[in-house]
Coordinates of C-alpha atoms in Angstrom, one line a residue:
Chain S
M1 CA -1.2 -9.3 -39.5
E2 CA 0.5 -6.9 -41.9
T3 CA -2.2 -4.2 -41.7
Q4 CA -1.6 -4.2 -38.0
S5 CA 1.2 -2.4 -36.5
L6 CA 0.6 -3.7 -33.2
T7 CA -1.2 -6.4 -32.0
A8 CA -1.9 -7.8 -28.3
K9 CA -3.3 -11.3 -27.9
N10 CA -4.4 -12.7 -24.8
I11 CA -2.3 -10.6 -22.5
H12 CA -2.3 -11.6 -19.0
V13 CA -0.5 -9.2 -16.3
H14 CA 0.0 -10.6 -12.8
Y15 CA 1.2 -8.4 -9.9
G16 CA 2.4 -11.5 -7.4
E17 CA -0.7 -13.6 -6.9
K18 CA -3.2 -10.5 -8.4
E19 CA -4.3 -10.9 -11.8
A20 CA -4.5 -7.4 -13.3
I21 CA -5.2 -7.8 -16.7
K22 CA -7.4 -10.9 -17.6
G23 CA -6.7 -11.6 -21.1
V24 CA -7.0 -8.7 -23.2
S25 CA -6.5 -8.8 -27.2
L26 CA -6.2 -5.6 -29.1
D27 CA -5.0 -4.5 -32.6
F28 CA -3.5 -1.2 -33.3
A29 CA -4.0 0.4 -36.7
P30 CA -1.0 1.9 -38.3
R31 CA -0.9 5.7 -38.2
E32 CA -4.0 5.9 -36.1
V33 CA -4.4 7.0 -32.1
T34 CA -5.8 4.7 -30.0
A35 CA -7.2 5.6 -26.3
L36 CA -7.8 3.4 -23.5
I37 CA -10.1 4.6 -21.2
G38 CA -11.9 3.2 -18.0
P39 CA -11.7 3.9 -14.3
S40 CA -9.0 4.3 -12.0
G41 CA -7.4 0.6 -11.1
C42 CA -8.9 -1.1 -14.6
G43 CA -5.4 -2.0 -15.5
K44 CA -5.2 0.2 -18.5
S45 CA -1.9 1.7 -17.6
T46 CA -0.8 -1.9 -16.9
F47 CA -1.5 -2.9 -20.0
L48 CA 0.0 -0.2 -21.9
R49 CA 3.4 -0.5 -19.9
S50 CA 3.2 -4.3 -21.1
L51 CA 3.5 -3.5 -24.8
N52 CA 7.0 -2.2 -24.6
R53 CA 7.9 -4.8 -21.7
M54 CA 8.3 -1.9 -19.2
N55 CA 6.7 -4.2 -16.3
D56 CA 9.9 -6.1 -17.0
T57 CA 11.6 -3.4 -14.5
I58 CA 8.9 -4.1 -11.9
D59 CA 10.0 -7.5 -9.7
N60 CA 6.8 -9.3 -9.4
A61 CA 4.9 -8.4 -12.4
R62 CA 4.4 -11.5 -15.0
V63 CA 3.2 -11.1 -18.3
T64 CA 1.7 -13.7 -20.6
G65 CA 0.4 -13.7 -23.8
E66 CA 1.8 -12.5 -27.3
I67 CA 2.6 -9.0 -28.6
W68 CA 3.3 -8.8 -32.5
I69 CA 5.2 -6.2 -33.9
D70 CA 6.8 -6.5 -37.5
G71 CA 6.2 -10.0 -37.6
E72 CA 8.0 -10.7 -34.1
N73 CA 6.7 -11.9 -30.9
I74 CA 8.0 -9.4 -28.5
N75 CA 6.9 -11.1 -25.5
E76 CA 9.3 -13.6 -25.5
P77 CA 12.2 -14.0 -23.3
G78 CA 14.9 -14.3 -25.7
V79 CA 13.7 -10.6 -27.1
D80 CA 16.5 -8.1 -27.3
V81 CA 14.1 -5.3 -24.9
V82 CA 16.8 -2.4 -26.0
L83 CA 15.9 -3.1 -29.6
L84 CA 12.2 -3.3 -29.1
R85 CA 11.9 -0.4 -27.1
Q86 CA 13.4 1.4 -29.8
K87 CA 10.7 0.5 -32.1
I88 CA 7.9 1.3 -29.1
G89 CA 8.5 4.7 -27.5
M90 CA 6.8 5.9 -24.3
V91 CA 5.7 9.3 -22.4
W92 CA 4.4 9.2 -19.0
Q93 CA 2.2 11.5 -17.0
R94 CA 4.6 13.5 -15.3
P95 CA 7.1 14.9 -17.5
N96 CA 10.5 13.4 -16.7
P97 CA 13.2 15.1 -18.8
F98 CA 16.9 14.1 -17.7
H99 CA 18.9 16.6 -15.6
K100 CA 20.7 17.6 -18.8
S101 CA 20.5 20.3 -21.4
I102 CA 17.6 20.4 -24.0
Y103 CA 19.9 19.0 -26.7
E104 CA 21.5 16.3 -24.5
N105 CA 17.7 15.1 -23.5
I106 CA 17.1 14.5 -27.3
A107 CA 20.6 13.3 -28.3
F108 CA 20.4 10.7 -25.4
G109 CA 18.5 8.2 -27.1
P110 CA 20.2 8.6 -30.9
R111 CA 24.0 8.3 -29.1
Y112 CA 22.9 4.9 -27.7
H113 CA 22.0 3.8 -31.1
G114 CA 25.4 4.2 -32.4
I115 CA 24.8 8.0 -33.8
K116 CA 27.9 9.8 -33.1
N117 CA 28.4 12.3 -35.7
K118 CA 27.7 15.9 -34.3
K119 CA 25.9 17.1 -37.4
Q120 CA 23.5 14.3 -37.8
L121 CA 22.7 14.6 -34.0
D122 CA 22.3 18.4 -34.3
H123 CA 19.8 17.3 -37.6
I124 CA 18.0 15.0 -35.6
V125 CA 17.4 17.7 -32.3
E126 CA 16.1 20.1 -34.6
D127 CA 14.0 17.8 -36.3
C128 CA 12.2 16.3 -33.1
L129 CA 11.8 19.7 -31.5
R130 CA 10.0 21.2 -34.6
K131 CA 8.1 18.0 -34.8
A132 CA 7.3 18.7 -30.9
A133 CA 6.4 22.1 -31.7
L134 CA 9.0 23.2 -29.4
W135 CA 11.8 24.3 -31.6
D136 CA 10.6 28.2 -31.9
E137 CA 10.5 28.5 -28.2
T138 CA 14.1 26.2 -27.4
K139 CA 16.4 27.2 -30.2
D140 CA 18.3 29.9 -28.5
R141 CA 18.5 27.9 -25.4
L142 CA 19.3 24.2 -26.4
H143 CA 22.3 23.6 -24.0
N144 CA 20.3 25.1 -21.0
S145 CA 19.0 22.9 -18.5
A146 CA 15.7 21.1 -19.8
L147 CA 14.4 21.5 -16.2
A148 CA 14.1 25.3 -16.7
L149 CA 11.3 24.7 -19.0
S150 CA 7.8 24.7 -18.1
G151 CA 5.8 21.6 -17.5
G152 CA 4.2 21.8 -20.7
Q153 CA 7.3 22.2 -22.7
Q154 CA 9.0 19.7 -20.3
Q155 CA 6.4 17.2 -21.7
R156 CA 6.6 18.2 -25.2
L157 CA 10.5 17.5 -25.0
C158 CA 9.5 14.2 -23.7
I159 CA 7.5 13.6 -26.7
A160 CA 10.3 14.8 -28.7
R161 CA 12.9 12.7 -27.0
S162 CA 10.7 9.5 -28.0
I163 CA 10.6 10.3 -31.3
A164 CA 14.4 10.8 -31.7
V165 CA 15.1 7.2 -31.8
K166 CA 12.4 6.8 -34.7
P167 CA 9.7 4.6 -33.2
K168 CA 6.7 2.9 -34.9
V169 CA 4.7 3.1 -31.8
I170 CA 4.4 5.4 -29.0
L171 CA 2.6 4.8 -25.9
M172 CA 1.5 7.7 -23.9
D173 CA 0.3 7.1 -20.0
E174 CA -2.0 10.3 -19.6
P175 CA 0.4 12.8 -21.1
A176 CA -1.8 15.7 -20.3
S177 CA -3.2 14.8 -17.0
A178 CA -0.5 16.9 -14.8
L179 CA -0.7 19.9 -17.3
D180 CA -2.9 23.2 -17.6
P181 CA -5.4 23.5 -20.2
V182 CA -3.1 25.6 -22.8
S183 CA -0.4 23.0 -22.4
T184 CA -2.9 20.1 -22.8
A185 CA -4.1 21.7 -26.1
K186 CA -0.9 21.9 -27.2
V187 CA 0.1 18.4 -26.4
E188 CA -3.2 17.0 -27.9
E189 CA -2.6 19.0 -31.3
L190 CA 0.7 17.5 -31.5
I191 CA -0.7 14.0 -30.9
S192 CA -2.7 14.7 -34.0
E193 CA 0.3 16.0 -36.0
L194 CA 2.1 12.9 -34.9
K195 CA -0.2 10.4 -35.8
Q196 CA 0.7 11.0 -39.5
D197 CA 3.8 8.9 -39.0
Y198 CA 3.4 7.0 -35.5
T199 CA 0.9 4.9 -34.5
I200 CA -0.2 6.1 -30.8
V201 CA -1.6 4.3 -27.8
I202 CA -2.9 7.1 -25.4
V203 CA -4.2 6.2 -21.8
T204 CA -6.6 8.9 -20.4
H205 CA -8.8 9.8 -18.0
N206 CA -10.3 12.6 -19.6
M207 CA -13.0 11.7 -21.8
H208 CA -12.8 14.6 -23.7
Q209 CA -9.6 14.2 -24.7
A210 CA -10.2 10.6 -25.7
A211 CA -13.0 12.1 -28.0
R212 CA -11.1 14.7 -29.3
V213 CA -7.6 13.0 -30.0
S214 CA -8.3 9.3 -30.8
D215 CA -9.6 7.0 -33.5
K216 CA -10.5 4.3 -31.9
T217 CA -11.3 3.7 -28.4
A218 CA -11.3 0.6 -25.9
F219 CA -13.0 0.8 -22.7
F220 CA -11.3 -1.3 -19.8
Y221 CA -13.1 -2.6 -16.8
M222 CA -11.8 -4.8 -14.1
G223 CA -8.9 -5.9 -16.1
K224 CA -10.7 -6.8 -19.3
V225 CA -11.6 -5.0 -22.5
V226 CA -15.4 -4.1 -22.4
E227 CA -15.7 -2.5 -25.7
Y228 CA -13.4 -1.5 -28.7
D229 CA -14.5 0.2 -31.5
R230 CA -14.4 3.5 -33.4
T231 CA -14.1 6.5 -31.3
E232 CA -17.5 8.1 -32.4
K233 CA -19.3 4.9 -32.1
I234 CA -18.3 4.4 -28.4
F235 CA -19.1 7.9 -27.4
T236 CA -22.5 8.0 -29.4
N237 CA -23.7 5.0 -29.5
P238 CA -21.7 2.4 -27.5
S239 CA -23.0 -1.3 -27.7
E240 CA -22.3 -2.3 -23.9
K241 CA -24.4 -0.7 -21.4
A242 CA -21.1 -0.4 -18.9
T243 CA -19.3 2.1 -21.3
D244 CA -22.3 3.9 -21.9
D245 CA -22.5 4.3 -17.9
Y246 CA -19.0 5.1 -17.8
I247 CA -19.0 8.1 -20.5
S248 CA -21.9 9.6 -19.0
G249 CA -20.3 9.8 -15.7
R250 CA -23.0 7.4 -14.0
F251 CA -19.9 5.5 -12.5
G252 CA -16.3 5.6 -12.5
Chain I
M1 CA -17.3 60.4 32.3
E2 CA -14.2 59.2 30.9
R3 CA -12.6 57.2 33.6
P4 CA -14.9 54.8 34.2
A5 CA -14.9 53.8 30.3
V6 CA -11.0 53.3 30.7
K7 CA -11.2 51.3 33.4
D8 CA -14.1 49.2 31.9
N9 CA -12.0 48.5 28.9
H10 CA -8.9 47.9 31.0
M11 CA -10.9 44.8 33.0
E12 CA -11.9 43.6 29.5
Q13 CA -8.7 43.3 28.3
Q14 CA -7.8 41.6 31.3
G15 CA -10.9 39.2 31.1
N16 CA -9.7 38.4 27.7
R17 CA -6.0 37.7 28.6
A18 CA -7.0 35.2 31.5
R19 CA -9.6 33.4 29.1
K20 CA -6.9 33.2 26.5
V21 CA -4.4 31.7 29.0
V22 CA -6.6 28.9 30.1
K23 CA -7.0 27.6 26.4
P24 CA -5.3 24.6 26.4
H25 CA -3.8 24.8 23.0
V26 CA -2.3 28.2 23.8
V27 CA -0.3 27.0 26.4
E28 CA 0.7 23.6 24.6
E29 CA 2.1 26.0 21.7
W30 CA 3.9 28.2 23.9
V31 CA 5.5 25.1 26.1
G32 CA 6.6 23.9 22.6
K33 CA 8.1 27.1 21.9
V34 CA 10.0 27.5 24.9
Y35 CA 11.1 24.1 24.9
T36 CA 12.4 23.8 21.6
A37 CA 14.1 27.4 21.9
I38 CA 15.7 25.9 25.0
C39 CA 17.3 23.1 23.2
I40 CA 18.5 25.3 20.2
L41 CA 19.9 28.0 22.8
V42 CA 21.8 24.9 24.6
L43 CA 23.4 23.6 21.1
V44 CA 24.5 27.5 19.8
V45 CA 26.0 28.3 23.3
T46 CA 27.9 24.7 23.4
I47 CA 28.9 25.4 19.7
G48 CA 29.8 28.7 20.3
A49 CA 32.0 27.9 23.8
I50 CA 33.8 25.2 21.8
V51 CA 34.9 27.6 18.8
Y52 CA 35.7 30.4 21.3
F53 CA 37.8 28.2 23.5
V54 CA 39.6 26.6 20.8
S55 CA 40.2 30.1 19.0
S56 CA 41.5 31.6 22.2
R57 CA 43.9 28.9 22.8
G58 CA 44.8 28.4 19.5
L59 CA 45.5 32.2 18.8
T60 CA 47.7 32.5 21.9
T61 CA 50.4 30.5 20.3
F62 CA 50.5 33.6 17.7
I63 CA 49.5 36.5 20.0
K64 CA 51.8 35.7 23.3
D65 CA 54.4 33.0 22.1
G66 CA 55.1 34.6 19.2
V67 CA 55.0 32.1 16.5
S68 CA 54.2 33.4 13.1
L69 CA 51.1 31.9 11.2
S70 CA 53.2 31.1 8.2
G71 CA 56.0 29.5 10.4
L72 CA 53.0 27.1 11.9
L73 CA 51.3 26.3 8.4
G74 CA 54.5 26.0 6.5
G75 CA 57.0 25.0 9.1
L76 CA 58.9 21.5 8.5
K77 CA 60.2 20.9 12.0
W78 CA 57.9 20.3 14.8
D79 CA 60.2 20.2 18.0
P80 CA 58.4 22.1 21.1
E81 CA 60.6 20.6 24.1
A82 CA 63.9 21.9 22.2
D83 CA 65.9 24.7 23.7
I84 CA 64.8 26.8 21.0
P85 CA 61.2 25.2 20.3
L86 CA 60.0 24.8 16.7
Y87 CA 56.2 24.7 16.1
G88 CA 56.3 23.6 12.4
A89 CA 53.1 21.7 11.6
L90 CA 53.3 21.1 8.2
P91 CA 54.3 17.7 8.5
F92 CA 50.8 17.0 10.3
I93 CA 48.9 19.1 7.8
F94 CA 50.1 16.9 5.1
G95 CA 49.6 13.8 6.8
S96 CA 45.9 14.2 7.8
F97 CA 44.9 15.4 3.9
S98 CA 47.2 12.8 2.5
T99 CA 45.7 10.3 4.4
S100 CA 42.1 11.7 4.6
L101 CA 42.5 12.1 0.7
L102 CA 43.8 8.6 -0.1
A103 CA 40.8 7.3 2.3
A104 CA 38.2 8.9 0.2
L105 CA 39.9 7.8 -3.0
I106 CA 39.7 4.4 -2.0
A107 CA 36.2 4.4 -0.4
A108 CA 34.3 6.5 -2.6
P109 CA 34.4 4.2 -5.7
L110 CA 33.5 1.3 -3.2
G111 CA 30.7 2.9 -1.5
V112 CA 29.4 4.3 -4.7
C113 CA 29.6 1.1 -6.5
A114 CA 28.1 -1.0 -3.5
A115 CA 25.1 1.5 -3.2
V116 CA 24.5 0.9 -6.9
F117 CA 24.5 -2.9 -6.4
M118 CA 22.2 -2.6 -3.5
T119 CA 19.7 -0.1 -5.2
Q120 CA 19.8 -1.0 -8.7
I121 CA 21.0 -4.3 -9.2
M122 CA 19.6 -6.5 -6.2
P123 CA 17.5 -3.9 -4.4
G124 CA 15.8 -7.0 -2.4
I125 CA 18.8 -8.5 -0.7
G126 CA 20.3 -5.1 -0.8
K127 CA 17.9 -3.8 1.5
R128 CA 17.3 -6.5 3.7
I129 CA 21.1 -7.9 4.3
L130 CA 23.5 -5.7 2.7
Q131 CA 22.3 -2.5 4.1
P132 CA 22.3 -3.6 7.9
V133 CA 25.8 -5.3 7.3
I134 CA 27.4 -1.9 6.2
E135 CA 25.5 0.2 8.8
L136 CA 26.9 -2.2 11.5
L137 CA 30.3 -1.2 10.3
A138 CA 29.6 2.3 11.3
G139 CA 29.0 1.1 14.9
I140 CA 32.6 -0.6 15.1
P141 CA 34.5 1.3 17.5
S142 CA 37.6 3.1 16.1
V143 CA 40.0 1.5 18.5
V144 CA 38.9 -1.9 16.7
F145 CA 39.4 -0.6 13.5
G146 CA 43.1 0.6 14.6
F147 CA 44.0 -2.7 16.3
V148 CA 42.9 -4.6 13.2
G149 CA 44.9 -2.6 11.1
L150 CA 48.1 -3.0 13.3
S151 CA 47.5 -6.6 13.4
V152 CA 46.7 -7.3 9.8
I153 CA 47.1 -4.2 7.5
V154 CA 50.5 -3.2 8.6
P155 CA 52.2 -6.6 8.8
A156 CA 50.7 -7.3 5.0
L157 CA 52.1 -4.1 4.1
R158 CA 55.4 -4.7 5.4
S159 CA 55.5 -8.1 3.9
I160 CA 54.5 -6.6 0.3
F161 CA 56.3 -3.4 0.2
P162 CA 59.7 -2.1 1.7
G163 CA 59.6 -0.4 5.0
Q164 CA 57.8 -1.0 8.5
G165 CA 54.4 -1.5 7.0
I166 CA 53.4 1.6 9.4
G167 CA 52.5 5.1 7.6
I168 CA 50.5 6.9 5.1
A169 CA 49.1 4.0 3.4
A170 CA 48.3 1.9 6.3
G171 CA 46.4 5.1 7.9
A172 CA 44.5 5.5 4.3
I173 CA 43.3 1.9 4.4
V174 CA 42.0 1.7 7.9
L175 CA 40.3 5.2 7.1
S176 CA 38.9 4.1 4.2
L177 CA 37.1 1.2 6.0
M178 CA 35.9 3.7 8.8
I179 CA 34.3 5.9 6.2
L180 CA 32.9 3.6 3.8
P181 CA 29.6 3.2 5.7
T182 CA 29.2 6.9 5.4
I183 CA 29.7 7.0 1.7
T184 CA 27.8 4.0 1.0
T185 CA 24.5 4.9 3.3
I186 CA 24.5 8.6 1.7
A187 CA 24.9 7.2 -1.6
T188 CA 22.4 4.7 -1.1
D189 CA 19.8 7.2 -0.1
A190 CA 20.6 9.4 -2.9
L191 CA 20.0 6.6 -5.2
A192 CA 16.9 5.2 -3.8
G193 CA 15.5 8.8 -3.5
L194 CA 15.9 9.0 -7.4
S195 CA 12.4 9.2 -9.3
A196 CA 11.5 5.9 -11.0
G197 CA 10.3 8.2 -14.1
L198 CA 14.0 8.9 -14.9
K199 CA 15.0 5.7 -14.8
E200 CA 11.9 4.3 -17.0
G201 CA 12.6 7.4 -19.4
S202 CA 15.9 6.1 -20.2
Y203 CA 14.8 2.4 -20.5
A204 CA 11.8 3.6 -22.9
L205 CA 14.3 4.8 -24.9
G206 CA 16.2 1.7 -25.8
A207 CA 19.1 2.4 -23.2
T208 CA 20.5 -0.7 -21.0
R209 CA 20.8 -1.0 -17.4
W210 CA 24.3 0.1 -17.3
Q211 CA 23.8 3.1 -19.7
T212 CA 21.1 4.1 -17.5
I213 CA 23.2 3.6 -14.5
Y214 CA 26.4 5.5 -15.6
R215 CA 24.4 8.2 -18.0
I216 CA 21.2 8.9 -15.5
V217 CA 21.6 7.6 -12.4
I218 CA 24.8 8.4 -11.3
P219 CA 25.0 12.3 -13.1
T220 CA 21.9 13.0 -11.7
T221 CA 22.9 12.3 -8.1
L222 CA 26.3 13.2 -8.2
P223 CA 25.9 16.3 -5.9
A224 CA 24.6 13.9 -3.3
L225 CA 27.1 11.4 -3.9
L226 CA 29.9 13.9 -3.5
T227 CA 28.2 15.1 -0.2
G228 CA 28.9 11.6 1.0
V229 CA 32.4 11.7 0.0
V230 CA 33.2 14.9 1.7
L231 CA 31.3 14.0 4.7
G232 CA 33.5 10.7 4.8
M233 CA 36.3 12.8 4.1
S234 CA 35.6 15.1 7.2
R235 CA 35.1 12.2 9.2
A236 CA 38.4 10.8 8.1
F237 CA 40.0 14.3 9.1
G238 CA 38.9 14.1 12.5
E239 CA 39.5 10.0 13.2
A240 CA 42.7 10.1 15.9
L241 CA 42.8 7.2 17.6
A242 CA 42.5 4.3 14.7
V243 CA 45.2 6.5 12.5
Q244 CA 47.4 6.9 15.6
M245 CA 47.7 3.2 16.1
V246 CA 49.0 2.6 12.4
I247 CA 50.8 5.3 10.9
G248 CA 54.0 5.6 13.2
N249 CA 53.6 9.4 14.9
S250 CA 57.2 10.6 13.4
P251 CA 56.9 14.4 12.9
H252 CA 58.2 14.4 9.3
I253 CA 56.6 14.7 6.0
P254 CA 57.8 10.9 4.6
H255 CA 59.1 10.1 1.4
S256 CA 57.1 7.2 0.7
L257 CA 53.5 5.9 1.6
F258 CA 55.2 3.3 3.8
E259 CA 57.2 5.5 6.3
S260 CA 56.3 6.7 9.6
A261 CA 54.1 9.9 9.5
S262 CA 51.8 11.8 11.7
T263 CA 48.4 13.8 11.3
L264 CA 47.1 16.8 13.2
T265 CA 44.8 14.7 15.5
S266 CA 47.5 12.0 16.2
V267 CA 49.7 14.7 17.4
I268 CA 47.3 16.3 19.6
T269 CA 46.1 12.8 21.3
L270 CA 49.7 11.8 21.9
D271 CA 51.0 15.1 23.1
M272 CA 48.4 16.4 24.8
G273 CA 48.6 14.7 28.2
N274 CA 52.6 15.3 28.5
T275 CA 52.0 19.1 28.4
V276 CA 51.1 21.8 30.7
M277 CA 48.1 23.6 30.7
G278 CA 49.1 27.1 29.0
S279 CA 52.7 26.5 28.3
A280 CA 53.7 27.1 24.7
H281 CA 53.7 23.3 23.7
N282 CA 50.1 23.2 24.6
N283 CA 49.1 26.0 23.2
A284 CA 50.7 24.8 20.0
L285 CA 48.6 22.1 20.3
W286 CA 45.5 24.1 20.5
S287 CA 46.5 25.8 17.3
L288 CA 46.5 22.5 15.4
A289 CA 42.9 21.9 16.9
L290 CA 42.2 25.2 15.5
I291 CA 43.4 24.1 12.1
L292 CA 41.2 20.9 12.4
L293 CA 38.2 23.1 13.3
A294 CA 38.8 25.6 10.5
M295 CA 38.9 22.5 8.2
T296 CA 35.4 21.1 9.3
F297 CA 34.1 24.3 8.4
V298 CA 35.3 24.2 5.0
F299 CA 34.2 20.8 4.8
V300 CA 30.5 22.0 6.0
F301 CA 30.6 24.7 3.5
V302 CA 31.6 22.3 0.6
V303 CA 28.6 20.1 1.7
R304 CA 26.3 22.9 2.1
F305 CA 27.2 24.3 -1.6
L306 CA 26.6 20.7 -3.1
E307 CA 23.4 20.4 -1.5
R308 CA 22.4 23.6 -3.0
R309 CA 23.4 22.3 -6.7
K310 CA 21.4 19.3 -5.7
N311 CA 18.2 21.3 -5.2
R312 CA 18.5 23.5 -8.2

């Protein structure tokens, strides 16, 4: 247990009557990037959203199973979701910066966790922007609207925002699929750097991206994990025929 | 040699034109264009005619009857039937502004909070039950609001506060009920239209639902919320009947909220029937209508400005 930073055990997700995830168990090793791949509708995003209880915000979604982080099962009714989400950050497909300044976007999270000191906030903002490789582009206009940034910059800002609350795990739901190739490359580079400090779980449709950025890959199909292994193994010598078919483009 | 060539060319063009007209989609396009153009023309002409009529009548007061603009806007005494008629409209302007501002102050927090409840807290019940009920409120005739105000609010105010119960306070309360649906409906649309991504982004940083609502949801939709408030105010500004029934209609600036007062609209509806077309008194009433019209334009511009901010 100690060697894993995040462990999901026998996760089932129901949307009303429909079972979207049919018993998934995955271990996520610390300081590694795990990619979740699979055809549309296979449940990889749903699974990702379960990990920080984001499915709580959907009315008829029901998540059963255990999710362990820091020796605590977070998929229980009594868990403080606010503290949990501080530990597990999230980045979405479409950049969703708040309609505030660049500075305020980053400071938003820390403020809620009790940091009021201006100097401390300044420090966090600079640190996060540097980590997200955005500092040089934005240091002169920290108090301008975040909406004036390009799509790629916005996405890196969202990543910077998520690390501002010092999470252990960052969940990324197709973080580059709405971006142009140059921005995508920058985000991928960023992911490789961030993994020195964080455990990253990334959902992607782009198989090349999965191969480039991840250490481990899980192939999802019809709400189940078909295969979970080192990325090189999945992409060069998969054990399952379905995995082979998918990564070589024969279906999906 | 040239002539036949020209003729041929000409005939060919005619032939082309004839064939084009036959094509049904061209006809459809043309009919659609003409029809919509007529519709917009009717609207523009109507609005233009109203503005022209109100302005020409309203300006007569200044041009023919010799009342100065400052005398009308700043004068405290309204007595058009006296030997030396006085046309001071300040009490009415004050009444209109104070009732509609107060109404907005009462209705805005209620409407916005109701919209927050309906969209953020209990969207299921909100959409199915609460929203139709609030929209129903918008369909109640103003005379009913006035009547309820007169038989419920006025006696209640009379028993709690000194005075007759009629006045600015009663008018503002009745108006706040009338503009509540406007503010709530616009606020509900604005809040419901907020992209789910923003809220999720806030939740994912560990913000609670309340923090998300007052730090993200409300600030992001603020221009739209204010648009609703301004539209509500402009409705309150223009409402005549319900206010007239509860405000008391004395042409003075009241010393308290519970003293009889008047608004621009109430004095117009009360006096219009008792004046002769073209008389100075009648013209003065048109001047009041012109002030109302000008205020409507101001409200429209404010809304436009807010919309621009929203889209930024």
